[in-house]
Amino acid sequence: MAEPARHAFVIGFPITHSRSPLIHRFWLDQYRIDGTYEAVAVAPDRLTAFIASMHDRGYVGGNVTIPHKEAVHALVSRRDEAAEEIGAVNTLWFEDCALRGGNTDALGFAANLDDRAPGWDEARTALVFGAGGACRAVIHALKIRGFNDIRVVNRTVARARELADRFGAAVSAHPWDAAGELSTDVGLIVNSTSLGMVGHGDLDADLSGARADAVVTDLIYVPLETPLLRRARLRGLRTVDGLGMLLHQAAPGFAQWFGVRPVVSEALRRHILADIERAHG
Ligand code: NAP
């Protein structure tokens, strides 16, 4: 007898911007899996009820995005190590009949760099702009890869200090104007702020003193080449855009729900890029 169709979701509020349905439906088609993946707008006051009713609604799991990642972390009693470290959940699935929450953003961040800038983790020193939710995933990924000197620069330096307290001695906190000096001897430079995104301001960092072998990466993928990445490329540095992080973070959830470990292919990347171009020209 054929297995029943499986159903998964992404929840957020609003949710119209999410490209997760495009990614998962691409894989469902590619692997000819009988399943669905839908975007569901869940208002904050409906979140607890939605999570409690997931199973009854017929879902095998789903993704969680802004603004629910921290709230879902508190709602799920069983979490993987990454979710515990980062303090946020972006993937839900059932295991032994119990709901489990994980965080795949750190894995996505590292897998994207593995793909597009092999050897990126050799220097073990990084300068990271930003101290928001995404930055916590970046720091977790860097710590797992053995980085022992992670310099966090943020407009609100108190938030960078909170991260240094949370993640321990490998992480230090710095004011924005220290970035130029801090960039001269690191192997990796990361933008985890929203600066550089279409409609936001530019991340105006001085990279003129950066090492010639430094890798520069941005979590933003609209535009694909942010002003920071452009400046770094023109200086001859290796650059990695943020789209691959989005694609790679999706893979573990798909494997949990649908039983196939999907490949992040150039065809998938082109599929999502075409949508970004349709939306932003
Ligand atoms: P968040 O929690 O809201 O944090 C935003 C960060 O940007 C904070 O550090 C904030 O500094 C900084 N910032 C905002 N406006 C600024 C300005 N005008 N000048 C200087 N700093 C400014 O957001 P998040 O969840 O960490 O996400 C950050 C970015 O990563 C977003 O663009 C998001 O789309 C992207 N992202 C991409 C992926 C991916 O898969 N590629 C995954 C997650 C996130 P303050 O602390 O001083 O406010």
Tab-separated table of C-alpha atoms and ligand atoms in Angstrom, residues 66 69 105 130-135 154-156 159 176 192-195 197 219-221 242-243 245-246 249, ligand 1:
chain	number	residue	atom	x	y	z
A	66	ILE	CA	10.522	35.598	12.136
A	69	LYS	CA	12.026	31.377	16.486
A	105	ASP	CA	21.016	27.984	10.545
A	130	GLY	CA	25.874	42.356	13.958
A	131	ALA	CA	24.629	40.828	17.181
A	132	GLY	CA	21.056	39.765	16.370
A	133	GLY	CA	19.454	36.335	16.077
A	134	ALA	CA	21.381	35.356	12.931
A	135	CYS	CA	24.672	36.271	14.585
A	154	ASN	CA	27.705	45.924	16.641
A	155	ARG	CA	26.036	49.341	16.554
A	156	THR	CA	24.616	48.601	20.008
A	159	ARG	CA	24.167	43.380	22.476
A	176	TRP	CA	31.461	49.838	15.331
A	192	SER	CA	25.067	39.385	9.938
A	193	THR	CA	23.397	42.800	10.149
A	194	SER	CA	20.522	43.844	7.900
A	195	LEU	CA	22.730	46.566	6.353
A	197	MET	CA	19.751	44.521	2.110
A	219	LEU	CA	24.006	36.576	5.199
A	220	ILE	CA	21.933	38.841	2.973
A	221	TYR	CA	20.946	37.474	-0.440
A	242	GLY	CA	23.988	34.434	1.636
A	243	LEU	CA	21.719	32.447	-0.692
A	245	MET	CA	22.915	29.482	3.680
A	246	LEU	CA	19.175	29.705	3.030
A	249	GLN	CA	19.573	25.282	6.232
B	1	NAP	P1	18.067	41.090	13.943
B	1	NAP	O1	18.003	40.128	15.060
B	1	NAP	O2	16.980	42.104	13.771
B	1	NAP	O3	19.491	41.867	14.038
B	1	NAP	C1	19.767	42.927	13.149
B	1	NAP	C2	21.231	43.341	13.305
B	1	NAP	O4	21.488	44.372	12.325
B	1	NAP	C3	21.584	43.924	14.673
B	1	NAP	O5	22.908	43.616	14.981
B	1	NAP	C4	21.422	45.438	14.411
B	1	NAP	O6	22.203	46.233	15.290
B	1	NAP	C5	21.969	45.537	13.012
B	1	NAP	N1	21.485	46.753	12.338
B	1	NAP	C6	20.236	46.977	11.852
B	1	NAP	N2	20.172	48.224	11.319
B	1	NAP	C7	21.406	48.783	11.485
B	1	NAP	C8	21.971	50.050	11.153
B	1	NAP	N3	21.254	50.988	10.527
B	1	NAP	N4	23.278	50.284	11.461
B	1	NAP	C9	24.027	49.336	12.083
B	1	NAP	N5	23.535	48.116	12.435
B	1	NAP	C10	22.244	47.848	12.144
B	1	NAP	O7	18.134	40.333	12.531
B	1	NAP	P2	18.724	38.852	12.254
B	1	NAP	O8	17.644	37.857	12.401
B	1	NAP	O9	19.974	38.697	13.035
B	1	NAP	O10	19.042	38.939	10.684
B	1	NAP	C11	20.077	39.761	10.187
B	1	NAP	C12	20.196	39.613	8.681
B	1	NAP	O11	20.562	38.290	8.333
B	1	NAP	C13	18.872	39.899	7.949
B	1	NAP	O12	19.161	40.684	6.820
B	1	NAP	C14	18.383	38.534	7.543
B	1	NAP	O13	17.620	38.571	6.351
B	1	NAP	C15	19.704	37.800	7.307
B	1	NAP	N6	19.577	36.332	7.486
B	1	NAP	C16	19.906	35.532	6.434
B	1	NAP	C17	19.819	34.167	6.577
B	1	NAP	C18	20.177	33.275	5.416
B	1	NAP	O14	19.741	32.113	5.401
B	1	NAP	N7	20.946	33.740	4.461
B	1	NAP	C19	19.406	33.592	7.797
B	1	NAP	C20	19.099	34.438	8.866
B	1	NAP	C21	19.177	35.819	8.689
B	1	NAP	P3	21.605	46.733	16.706
B	1	NAP	O15	21.780	45.565	17.644
B	1	NAP	O16	22.451	47.902	17.050
B	1	NAP	O17	20.149	47.078	16.471
